[in-house]
mmCIF file of C-alpha atoms in Angstrom:
data_model
loop_
_atom_site.group_PDB
_atom_site.id
_atom_site.type_symbol
_atom_site.label_atom_id
_atom_site.label_comp_id
_atom_site.label_asym_id
_atom_site.label_seq_id
_atom_site.Cartn_x
_atom_site.Cartn_y
_atom_site.Cartn_z
ATOM 1 C CA MET E 30 -48.531 0.209 40.825
ATOM 2 C CA VAL E 31 -46.102 -2.424 39.564
ATOM 3 C CA ILE E 32 -45.517 -3.701 43.101
ATOM 4 C CA ALA E 33 -49.251 -3.928 43.728
ATOM 5 C CA THR E 34 -49.714 -5.877 40.498
ATOM 6 C CA LEU E 35 -46.938 -8.310 41.433
ATOM 7 C CA LEU E 36 -48.408 -8.815 44.899
ATOM 8 C CA LEU E 37 -51.839 -9.419 43.436
ATOM 9 C CA THR E 38 -50.446 -11.878 40.911
ATOM 10 C CA GLY E 39 -48.532 -13.696 43.664
ATOM 11 C CA ALA E 40 -51.607 -13.839 45.864
ATOM 12 C CA SER E 41 -53.700 -15.215 43.006
ATOM 13 C CA PHE E 42 -51.094 -17.870 42.238
ATOM 14 C CA THR E 43 -50.871 -18.881 45.907
ATOM 15 C CA ALA E 44 -54.661 -19.092 46.138
ATOM 16 C CA SER E 45 -54.794 -21.247 42.998
ATOM 17 C CA VAL E 46 -52.185 -23.643 44.396
ATOM 18 C CA LEU E 47 -54.074 -23.816 47.676
ATOM 19 C CA VAL E 48 -57.373 -24.594 45.920
ATOM 20 C CA LEU E 49 -55.573 -27.270 43.896
ATOM 21 C CA GLN E 50 -54.161 -28.850 47.054
ATOM 22 C CA VAL E 51 -57.279 -28.544 49.184
ATOM 23 C CA ALA E 52 -60.013 -29.375 46.694
ATOM 24 C CA VAL E 53 -58.977 -30.596 43.254
ATOM 25 C CA ILE E 54 -56.187 -33.081 44.036
ATOM 26 C CA PRO E 55 -58.069 -34.850 46.877
ATOM 27 C CA LEU E 56 -61.173 -35.284 44.704
ATOM 28 C CA LEU E 57 -59.132 -36.592 41.786
ATOM 29 C CA PHE E 58 -57.190 -38.933 44.007
ATOM 30 C CA LYS E 59 -60.206 -40.274 45.886
ATOM 31 C CA TYR E 60 -62.513 -40.878 42.933
ATOM 32 C CA SER E 61 -60.219 -41.358 39.938
ATOM 33 C CA LYS E 62 -58.902 -44.905 39.738
ATOM 34 C CA SER E 63 -56.748 -43.809 36.816
ATOM 35 C CA VAL E 64 -54.892 -41.298 38.997
ATOM 36 C CA GLN E 65 -54.471 -43.874 41.778
ATOM 37 C CA ARG E 66 -53.197 -46.416 39.273
ATOM 38 C CA LYS E 67 -50.598 -44.043 37.845
ATOM 39 C CA ILE E 68 -49.109 -43.583 41.303
ATOM 40 C CA VAL E 69 -48.613 -47.355 41.595
ATOM 41 C CA PHE E 70 -47.900 -48.205 37.951
ATOM 42 C CA SER E 71 -46.191 -45.265 36.291
ATOM 43 C CA ASN E 72 -46.024 -47.033 32.929
ATOM 44 C CA CYS E 73 -46.830 -43.728 31.208
ATOM 45 C CA ILE E 74 -43.215 -42.735 31.952
ATOM 46 C CA ASN E 75 -40.985 -44.113 29.205
ATOM 47 C CA TYR E 76 -37.343 -43.098 29.024
ATOM 48 C CA PRO E 77 -35.564 -43.408 26.710
ATOM 49 C CA LYS E 78 -38.312 -43.405 24.092
ATOM 50 C CA ASN E 79 -38.519 -44.950 20.618
ATOM 51 C CA LEU E 80 -36.186 -47.860 21.328
ATOM 52 C CA ASP E 81 -35.846 -50.969 19.200
ATOM 53 C CA PHE E 82 -36.371 -53.649 21.844
ATOM 54 C CA GLU E 83 -35.992 -56.326 19.163
ATOM 55 C CA SER E 84 -32.300 -55.394 18.996
ATOM 56 C CA PRO E 85 -30.753 -55.207 22.491
ATOM 57 C CA SER E 86 -27.464 -53.990 20.997
ATOM 58 C CA SER E 87 -29.208 -50.844 19.745
ATOM 59 C CA CYS E 88 -30.210 -50.206 23.384
ATOM 60 C CA ASN E 89 -26.562 -50.385 24.495
ATOM 61 C CA VAL E 90 -26.799 -54.016 25.619
ATOM 62 C CA LEU E 91 -23.859 -56.168 24.577
ATOM 63 C CA GLY E 92 -24.403 -59.912 24.465
ATOM 64 C CA GLY E 93 -28.190 -59.933 24.570
ATOM 65 C CA ARG E 94 -31.045 -61.423 22.616
ATOM 66 C CA ASN E 95 -34.723 -60.520 22.511
ATOM 67 C CA CYS E 96 -37.370 -63.121 23.277
ATOM 68 C CA LYS E 97 -41.167 -63.080 23.288
ATOM 69 C CA ILE E 98 -43.298 -64.989 25.760
ATOM 70 C CA GLN E 99 -46.953 -65.334 24.740
ATOM 71 C CA PHE E 100 -49.831 -66.703 26.798
ATOM 72 C CA GLN E 101 -53.524 -66.299 27.489
ATOM 73 C CA SER E 102 -54.014 -64.222 30.627
ATOM 74 C CA THR E 103 -56.468 -65.644 33.145
ATOM 75 C CA VAL E 104 -56.438 -62.276 34.915
ATOM 76 C CA ASP E 105 -57.463 -60.102 31.966
ATOM 77 C CA ASP E 106 -58.863 -62.880 29.743
ATOM 78 C CA SER E 107 -56.784 -61.657 26.834
ATOM 79 C CA PRO E 108 -53.666 -62.699 24.916
ATOM 80 C CA ILE E 109 -50.461 -61.266 26.379
ATOM 81 C CA LYS E 110 -47.060 -60.922 24.749
ATOM 82 C CA LEU E 111 -44.110 -60.041 26.988
ATOM 83 C CA GLY E 112 -40.845 -58.541 25.803
ATOM 84 C CA VAL E 113 -37.896 -60.394 27.384
ATOM 85 C CA TRP E 114 -34.130 -60.031 27.114
ATOM 86 C CA HIS E 115 -31.590 -62.739 27.819
ATOM 87 C CA ILE E 116 -28.182 -61.177 28.494
ATOM 88 C CA ILE E 117 -25.144 -63.458 28.696
ATOM 89 C CA PRO E 118 -22.096 -63.333 31.013
ATOM 90 C CA CYS E 119 -18.931 -61.612 29.802
ATOM 91 C CA SER E 120 -17.054 -64.913 30.030
ATOM 92 C CA LEU E 121 -19.136 -66.311 27.166
ATOM 93 C CA PHE E 122 -18.611 -63.499 24.657
ATOM 94 C CA ARG E 123 -15.726 -65.075 22.803
ATOM 95 C CA GLU E 124 -17.213 -68.566 22.636
ATOM 96 C CA LEU E 125 -20.723 -67.594 21.592
ATOM 97 C CA PHE E 126 -19.935 -64.850 19.125
ATOM 98 C CA VAL E 127 -17.306 -66.773 17.157
ATOM 99 C CA ILE E 128 -19.066 -68.874 14.531
ATOM 100 C CA HIS E 129 -17.976 -72.491 14.832
ATOM 101 C CA ASP E 130 -21.149 -74.384 13.895
ATOM 102 C CA CYS E 131 -24.267 -74.039 11.763
ATOM 103 C CA LEU E 132 -26.447 -72.857 14.635
ATOM 104 C CA THR E 133 -27.850 -69.350 14.735
ATOM 105 C CA LEU E 134 -26.844 -66.975 17.520
ATOM 106 C CA GLU E 135 -30.317 -67.397 19.015
ATOM 107 C CA GLN E 136 -29.886 -71.189 19.132
ATOM 108 C CA ARG E 137 -26.412 -70.965 20.656
ATOM 109 C CA LEU E 138 -27.599 -68.615 23.400
ATOM 110 C CA GLN E 139 -30.593 -70.818 24.153
ATOM 111 C CA ASN E 140 -28.398 -73.922 24.382
ATOM 112 C CA GLU E 141 -25.960 -72.114 26.658
ATOM 113 C CA LEU E 142 -28.792 -71.051 28.968
ATOM 114 C CA LYS E 143 -30.087 -74.624 29.200
ATOM 115 C CA LYS E 144 -26.758 -76.156 30.194
ATOM 116 C CA SER E 145 -25.249 -73.210 32.057
ATOM 117 C CA GLN E 146 -23.725 -73.542 35.508
ATOM 118 C CA ASN E 147 -23.468 -69.766 35.842
ATOM 119 C CA THR E 148 -25.828 -67.985 38.209
ATOM 120 C CA ILE E 149 -28.994 -66.700 36.516
ATOM 121 C CA VAL E 150 -30.752 -63.519 37.682
ATOM 122 C CA LEU E 151 -34.435 -63.035 36.881
ATOM 123 C CA TYR E 152 -34.973 -59.283 37.239
ATOM 124 C CA CYS E 153 -38.301 -57.611 38.121
ATOM 125 C CA HIS E 154 -38.042 -53.861 37.532
ATOM 126 C CA GLY E 155 -39.787 -50.999 39.321
ATOM 127 C CA ASN E 156 -42.964 -49.072 38.542
ATOM 128 C CA SER E 157 -41.750 -46.689 35.839
ATOM 129 C CA ASN E 158 -39.910 -46.850 32.512
ATOM 130 C CA HIS E 159 -38.928 -50.171 30.944
ATOM 131 C CA ARG E 160 -36.191 -52.803 30.914
ATOM 132 C CA ALA E 161 -33.842 -50.511 28.934
ATOM 133 C CA SER E 162 -33.760 -47.653 31.466
ATOM 134 C CA PRO E 163 -30.184 -46.392 32.015
ATOM 135 C CA HIS E 164 -29.834 -47.463 35.663
ATOM 136 C CA ARG E 165 -31.104 -50.932 34.775
ATOM 137 C CA LEU E 166 -28.570 -51.240 31.951
ATOM 138 C CA THR E 167 -25.856 -50.368 34.482
ATOM 139 C CA LEU E 168 -27.049 -53.155 36.781
ATOM 140 C CA TYR E 169 -27.099 -55.677 33.924
ATOM 141 C CA LYS E 170 -23.458 -54.841 33.226
ATOM 142 C CA VAL E 171 -22.614 -55.517 36.876
ATOM 143 C CA PHE E 172 -24.263 -58.918 36.552
ATOM 144 C CA GLN E 173 -22.440 -59.625 33.291
ATOM 145 C CA GLU E 174 -19.081 -58.788 34.848
ATOM 146 C CA MET E 175 -19.916 -61.202 37.666
ATOM 147 C CA ASN E 176 -20.523 -63.775 34.909
ATOM 148 C CA PHE E 177 -24.259 -64.063 35.581
ATOM 149 C CA HIS E 178 -26.949 -64.619 32.991
ATOM 150 C CA VAL E 179 -29.705 -61.980 33.155
ATOM 151 C CA ILE E 180 -33.351 -62.504 32.273
ATOM 152 C CA THR E 181 -35.154 -59.161 32.289
ATOM 153 C CA PHE E 182 -38.648 -58.372 31.030
ATOM 154 C CA ASP E 183 -41.393 -55.779 30.838
ATOM 155 C CA TYR E 184 -44.763 -56.296 32.497
ATOM 156 C CA ARG E 185 -47.980 -55.826 30.537
ATOM 157 C CA GLY E 186 -48.433 -52.142 29.789
ATOM 158 C CA TYR E 187 -44.670 -51.502 29.813
ATOM 159 C CA GLY E 188 -42.031 -51.320 27.089
ATOM 160 C CA ASP E 189 -42.911 -53.450 24.074
ATOM 161 C CA SER E 190 -45.189 -55.799 26.019
ATOM 162 C CA THR E 191 -48.929 -55.899 25.331
ATOM 163 C CA ARG E 192 -50.610 -52.597 26.180
ATOM 164 C CA VAL E 193 -52.982 -53.873 28.855
ATOM 165 C CA ARG E 194 -53.752 -51.971 32.052
ATOM 166 C CA PRO E 195 -51.457 -53.398 34.749
ATOM 167 C CA THR E 196 -52.769 -54.650 38.087
ATOM 168 C CA GLU E 197 -51.000 -56.565 40.844
ATOM 169 C CA LYS E 198 -52.493 -59.883 39.756
ATOM 170 C CA GLY E 199 -51.596 -59.114 36.160
ATOM 171 C CA VAL E 200 -47.936 -58.228 36.668
ATOM 172 C CA VAL E 201 -47.452 -61.177 39.057
ATOM 173 C CA GLU E 202 -48.934 -63.411 36.369
ATOM 174 C CA ASP E 203 -46.362 -61.954 33.957
ATOM 175 C CA ALA E 204 -43.526 -62.703 36.377
ATOM 176 C CA LEU E 205 -44.859 -66.248 36.772
ATOM 177 C CA GLN E 206 -44.877 -66.805 33.010
ATOM 178 C CA VAL E 207 -41.263 -65.658 32.642
ATOM 179 C CA TYR E 208 -40.207 -67.746 35.648
ATOM 180 C CA SER E 209 -42.023 -70.785 34.208
ATOM 181 C CA TRP E 210 -40.295 -70.262 30.855
ATOM 182 C CA LEU E 211 -36.914 -70.089 32.583
ATOM 183 C CA MET E 212 -37.545 -73.197 34.698
ATOM 184 C CA GLU E 213 -38.594 -75.097 31.580
ATOM 185 C CA CYS E 214 -35.364 -74.053 29.869
ATOM 186 C CA LEU E 215 -33.376 -75.319 32.856
ATOM 187 C CA GLN E 216 -35.222 -78.623 33.235
ATOM 188 C CA GLY E 217 -32.723 -81.312 34.172
ATOM 189 C CA ASN E 218 -30.032 -78.790 35.121
ATOM 190 C CA ASP E 219 -29.631 -79.217 38.892
ATOM 191 C CA LYS E 220 -26.352 -77.310 39.207
ATOM 192 C CA VAL E 221 -27.553 -73.848 38.233
ATOM 193 C CA THR E 222 -28.411 -71.130 40.772
ATOM 194 C CA VAL E 223 -31.443 -68.964 39.977
ATOM 195 C CA ILE E 224 -31.879 -65.680 41.841
ATOM 196 C CA LEU E 225 -35.077 -63.659 41.749
ATOM 197 C CA TRP E 226 -34.158 -59.969 41.958
ATOM 198 C CA GLY E 227 -36.689 -57.169 42.446
ATOM 199 C CA HIS E 228 -36.216 -53.411 42.554
ATOM 200 C CA SER E 229 -38.666 -51.003 44.242
ATOM 201 C CA LEU E 230 -42.191 -52.089 43.194
ATOM 202 C CA GLY E 231 -40.556 -55.152 41.642
ATOM 203 C CA THR E 232 -39.629 -56.340 45.158
ATOM 204 C CA ALA E 233 -43.330 -56.606 46.018
ATOM 205 C CA ILE E 234 -44.056 -58.381 42.731
ATOM 206 C CA ALA E 235 -41.268 -60.883 43.377
ATOM 207 C CA ALA E 236 -42.427 -61.363 46.981
ATOM 208 C CA ASN E 237 -45.985 -62.082 45.843
ATOM 209 C CA LEU E 238 -44.685 -64.598 43.302
ATOM 210 C CA VAL E 239 -42.603 -66.673 45.726
ATOM 211 C CA SER E 240 -45.240 -66.510 48.464
ATOM 212 C CA ASN E 241 -48.063 -67.765 46.228
ATOM 213 C CA LEU E 242 -46.066 -69.827 43.742
ATOM 214 C CA ASP E 243 -47.872 -73.128 44.309
ATOM 215 C CA GLU E 244 -51.313 -71.507 44.178
ATOM 216 C CA LEU E 245 -50.456 -69.493 41.076
ATOM 217 C CA CYS E 246 -49.275 -72.624 39.269
ATOM 218 C CA SER E 247 -52.321 -74.582 40.396
ATOM 219 C CA ASN E 248 -54.693 -71.878 39.178
ATOM 220 C CA ARG E 249 -53.209 -72.208 35.715
ATOM 221 C CA GLY E 250 -53.363 -75.996 35.827
ATOM 222 C CA ALA E 251 -49.570 -76.190 35.652
ATOM 223 C CA PRO E 252 -47.170 -78.325 37.709
ATOM 224 C CA CYS E 253 -45.772 -76.669 40.831
ATOM 225 C CA LEU E 254 -42.410 -74.991 40.350
ATOM 226 C CA PRO E 255 -39.467 -74.950 42.754
ATOM 227 C CA LEU E 256 -38.577 -71.714 44.518
ATOM 228 C CA PRO E 257 -35.502 -69.819 43.329
ATOM 229 C CA LYS E 258 -32.308 -70.279 45.314
ATOM 230 C CA ALA E 259 -32.557 -66.760 46.712
ATOM 231 C CA LEU E 260 -34.521 -63.522 46.633
ATOM 232 C CA VAL E 261 -32.785 -60.147 46.427
ATOM 233 C CA LEU E 262 -34.819 -57.060 47.339
ATOM 234 C CA GLU E 263 -33.311 -53.783 46.124
ATOM 235 C CA ALA E 264 -34.925 -50.669 47.667
ATOM 236 C CA PRO E 265 -37.947 -52.543 49.067
ATOM 237 C CA PHE E 266 -40.844 -51.218 51.149
ATOM 238 C CA ASN E 267 -42.760 -53.162 53.777
ATOM 239 C CA ASN E 268 -46.207 -52.556 52.251
ATOM 240 C CA LEU E 269 -47.812 -50.278 49.683
ATOM 241 C CA VAL E 270 -49.909 -48.214 52.113
ATOM 242 C CA ASN E 271 -46.850 -47.209 54.143
ATOM 243 C CA GLU E 272 -44.972 -46.426 50.930
ATOM 244 C CA ILE E 273 -47.790 -44.225 49.578
ATOM 245 C CA GLU E 274 -47.948 -42.429 52.929
ATOM 246 C CA ARG E 275 -44.217 -41.660 52.732
ATOM 247 C CA HIS E 276 -44.053 -40.981 48.979
ATOM 248 C CA PRO E 277 -42.741 -37.514 47.952
ATOM 249 C CA PHE E 278 -46.104 -36.764 46.300
ATOM 250 C CA SER E 279 -47.879 -37.252 49.616
ATOM 251 C CA LYS E 280 -45.881 -34.448 51.216
ATOM 252 C CA LEU E 281 -47.916 -31.981 49.164
ATOM 253 C CA VAL E 282 -51.155 -33.000 50.840
ATOM 254 C CA SER E 283 -50.282 -34.829 54.061
ATOM 255 C CA TRP E 284 -51.193 -31.734 56.098
ATOM 256 C CA LEU E 285 -54.845 -31.932 55.028
ATOM 257 C CA PRO E 286 -57.273 -33.121 57.757
ATOM 258 C CA TYR E 287 -58.922 -35.573 55.350
ATOM 259 C CA TYR E 288 -55.597 -36.859 53.978
ATOM 260 C CA LYS E 289 -56.001 -40.463 55.138
ATOM 261 C CA ASP E 290 -59.569 -40.761 53.877
ATOM 262 C CA SER E 291 -58.774 -39.268 50.472
ATOM 263 C CA PHE E 292 -55.266 -40.528 49.800
ATOM 264 C CA LEU E 293 -54.683 -43.710 51.804
ATOM 265 C CA LYS E 294 -58.102 -45.339 51.978
ATOM 266 C CA PRO E 295 -58.309 -46.000 48.201
ATOM 267 C CA PHE E 296 -55.154 -48.121 48.445
ATOM 268 C CA ILE E 297 -56.312 -49.953 51.556
ATOM 269 C CA SER E 298 -59.607 -50.945 49.948
ATOM 270 C CA SER E 299 -58.423 -51.450 46.346
ATOM 271 C CA SER E 300 -58.934 -54.811 44.668
ATOM 272 C CA GLU E 301 -56.277 -54.021 42.042
ATOM 273 C CA TYR E 302 -53.218 -53.843 44.268
ATOM 274 C CA ASN E 303 -52.171 -54.863 47.731
ATOM 275 C CA PHE E 304 -48.396 -55.317 47.540
ATOM 276 C CA ALA E 305 -47.998 -56.340 51.183
ATOM 277 C CA THR E 306 -44.398 -57.527 50.955
ATOM 278 C CA ASP E 307 -44.109 -58.094 54.715
ATOM 279 C CA GLN E 308 -47.160 -60.375 54.741
ATOM 280 C CA TYR E 309 -46.060 -62.265 51.644
ATOM 281 C CA LEU E 310 -42.539 -63.055 52.810
ATOM 282 C CA SER E 311 -43.539 -63.895 56.394
ATOM 283 C CA THR E 312 -44.856 -67.178 54.978
ATOM 284 C CA VAL E 313 -41.685 -68.055 53.014
ATOM 285 C CA THR E 314 -39.254 -68.696 55.839
ATOM 286 C CA ARG E 315 -37.049 -71.200 53.987
ATOM 287 C CA LEU E 316 -36.068 -68.851 51.167
ATOM 288 C CA PRO E 317 -32.793 -66.902 51.594
ATOM 289 C CA VAL E 318 -33.369 -63.134 51.327
ATOM 290 C CA LEU E 319 -30.901 -60.298 50.798
ATOM 291 C CA ILE E 320 -32.165 -56.728 51.330
ATOM 292 C CA LEU E 321 -30.261 -53.844 49.726
ATOM 293 C CA HIS E 322 -31.172 -50.265 50.604
ATOM 294 C CA SER E 323 -29.798 -46.738 50.872
ATOM 295 C CA LYS E 324 -30.246 -44.227 53.647
ATOM 296 C CA GLY E 325 -30.337 -41.525 50.974
ATOM 297 C CA ASP E 326 -33.326 -43.084 49.166
ATOM 298 C CA LYS E 327 -35.944 -40.334 48.680
ATOM 299 C CA ILE E 328 -38.528 -42.541 46.947
ATOM 300 C CA VAL E 329 -38.673 -45.511 49.321
ATOM 301 C CA PRO E 330 -37.557 -44.345 52.782
ATOM 302 C CA TYR E 331 -34.867 -46.405 54.478
ATOM 303 C CA ASP E 332 -36.975 -47.068 57.593
ATOM 304 C CA LEU E 333 -39.580 -48.970 55.534
ATOM 305 C CA ALA E 334 -36.873 -51.451 54.578
ATOM 306 C CA VAL E 335 -35.881 -51.694 58.243
ATOM 307 C CA LYS E 336 -39.495 -52.513 59.146
ATOM 308 C CA LEU E 337 -39.536 -55.209 56.473
ATOM 309 C CA TYR E 338 -36.280 -56.694 57.716
ATOM 310 C CA GLU E 339 -37.495 -56.784 61.323
ATOM 311 C CA CYS E 340 -40.759 -58.420 60.267
ATOM 312 C CA LEU E 341 -38.947 -61.143 58.315
ATOM 313 C CA LYS E 342 -36.475 -61.672 61.129
ATOM 314 C CA ARG E 343 -39.336 -62.310 63.572
ATOM 315 C CA SER E 344 -41.100 -64.711 61.219
ATOM 316 C CA ARG E 345 -37.947 -66.769 60.585
ATOM 317 C CA GLY E 346 -36.716 -67.146 64.117
ATOM 318 C CA GLU E 347 -33.350 -68.805 64.627
ATOM 319 C CA ASN E 348 -33.843 -71.698 62.218
ATOM 320 C CA GLY E 349 -34.969 -69.785 59.152
ATOM 321 C CA ALA E 350 -33.055 -69.353 55.936
ATOM 322 C CA PRO E 351 -30.316 -66.688 55.704
ATOM 323 C CA LEU E 352 -31.599 -63.124 55.927
ATOM 324 C CA GLU E 353 -29.183 -60.242 55.342
ATOM 325 C CA PHE E 354 -29.549 -56.467 55.174
ATOM 326 C CA HIS E 355 -26.863 -54.348 53.511
ATOM 327 C CA VAL E 356 -26.924 -50.547 53.510
ATOM 328 C CA PHE E 357 -25.344 -48.373 50.798
ATOM 329 C CA ASP E 358 -24.579 -44.675 50.703
ATOM 330 C CA LYS E 359 -26.577 -44.120 47.518
ATOM 331 C CA GLY E 360 -30.090 -43.179 46.341
ATOM 332 C CA HIS E 361 -33.073 -45.054 44.943
ATOM 333 C CA ASN E 362 -31.768 -45.989 41.498
ATOM 334 C CA ASP E 363 -27.985 -45.985 41.837
ATOM 335 C CA ILE E 364 -27.131 -48.880 44.148
ATOM 336 C CA CYS E 365 -25.945 -50.476 40.906
ATOM 337 C CA GLU E 366 -23.065 -47.972 40.930
ATOM 338 C CA ALA E 367 -21.833 -48.944 44.404
ATOM 339 C CA PRO E 368 -18.314 -50.448 44.102
ATOM 340 C CA GLY E 369 -19.037 -52.924 46.890
ATOM 341 C CA LEU E 370 -22.191 -54.420 45.353
ATOM 342 C CA PRO E 371 -20.530 -57.442 43.653
ATOM 343 C CA LYS E 372 -18.748 -58.337 46.891
ATOM 344 C CA VAL E 373 -22.029 -58.201 48.851
ATOM 345 C CA ILE E 374 -23.763 -60.466 46.329
ATOM 346 C CA THR E 375 -20.881 -62.932 46.192
ATOM 347 C CA LYS E 376 -20.700 -63.161 49.985
ATOM 348 C CA PHE E 377 -24.444 -63.782 50.213
ATOM 349 C CA LEU E 378 -24.345 -66.545 47.598
ATOM 350 C CA ASN E 379 -21.423 -68.187 49.382
ATOM 351 C CA THR E 380 -23.418 -68.112 52.630
ATOM 352 C CA ILE E 381 -26.306 -69.881 50.900
ATOM 353 C CA LYS E 382 -24.034 -72.531 49.391
ATOM 354 C CA SER E 383 -22.317 -73.161 52.738
ATOM 355 C CA LYS E 384 -25.632 -73.658 54.496
ATOM 356 C CA GLU E 385 -26.872 -75.956 51.742
ATOM 357 C CA ALA E 386 -23.705 -78.030 52.019
ATOM 358 C CA ILE E 387 -24.156 -78.396 55.793
ATOM 359 C CA GLU E 388 -27.824 -79.353 55.407
ATOM 360 C CA ASN E 389 -27.000 -81.920 52.732
ATOM 361 C CA LYS E 390 -24.290 -83.406 54.919
ATOM 362 C CA ASN E 391 -26.671 -83.703 57.864
ATOM 363 C CA THR E 392 -29.289 -85.513 55.769
ATOM 364 C CA MET E 393 -26.826 -88.118 54.460
#
């Protein structure tokens, strides 16, 4: 009797799961834009919660200050406020935290950013959590130890930024505003190196920004901005459709005969997100690119990064800017823990500087 009851319960559970997979999930996915959006922008995931973003030190960030960038969004036709952190290099701790003038700490950090000759990293994070996620804090510390400045921010709908539904155009507009703010701070400083760094979905956001930079500036009636010195893509995919097709969630339903129509078509035809990194960067052949990926990445499969690399290599030919691909034995979020990461970054930056020096010599 007990065995029969257990078998019946197991059969009922299996049938329920099957109905969920065959009927409910496909319908939700095909017709619910909210469900589709949460796959792309998982801003509902916030860990750790209840942080005081106004105080970076309370979030385990040493040598940081909180900034706010406010603007009127042309995408959503609404006011947007972005939460931004500026994190200083370790080499500046002693100088900037010892009071030797009447300036506030905020003023001293701003002045240091304006005149700095240290490399500056503008960081675009992935699709979930916020700028204070643990693996991101670990990466910031790597940058600090390399004596880089870090500018990191949350897109609309994330962290302490304005709670507006994110779209591709919206988050790219956010990245543009932070980049514009940084370039304005650095006006007249020709010796500084600015790197745009994206992780996961942030790689597609960064790629969109550099590919359409002139058009994005023009649409806002702003002067055109120079490209960063380099673009670093950490755990990138070649395009969103391929990434959705290979996402762990898709494995639950990829066996269904109507899988492509229900699960892939909404992303192909969506007006809210495209994220075609391969198409974007194929048009930016003069920008140095470093790709970092892991064969053990379960979220963004390694072969999607290989496809992206091969696409960019074809578009650049022999005379394009430096393009490098470095593989780590890590996962999706822990490349920051790889002991060899600083060496890879340093080598890449030296390659860029050497090529610039040769080009400058040839033009003299």
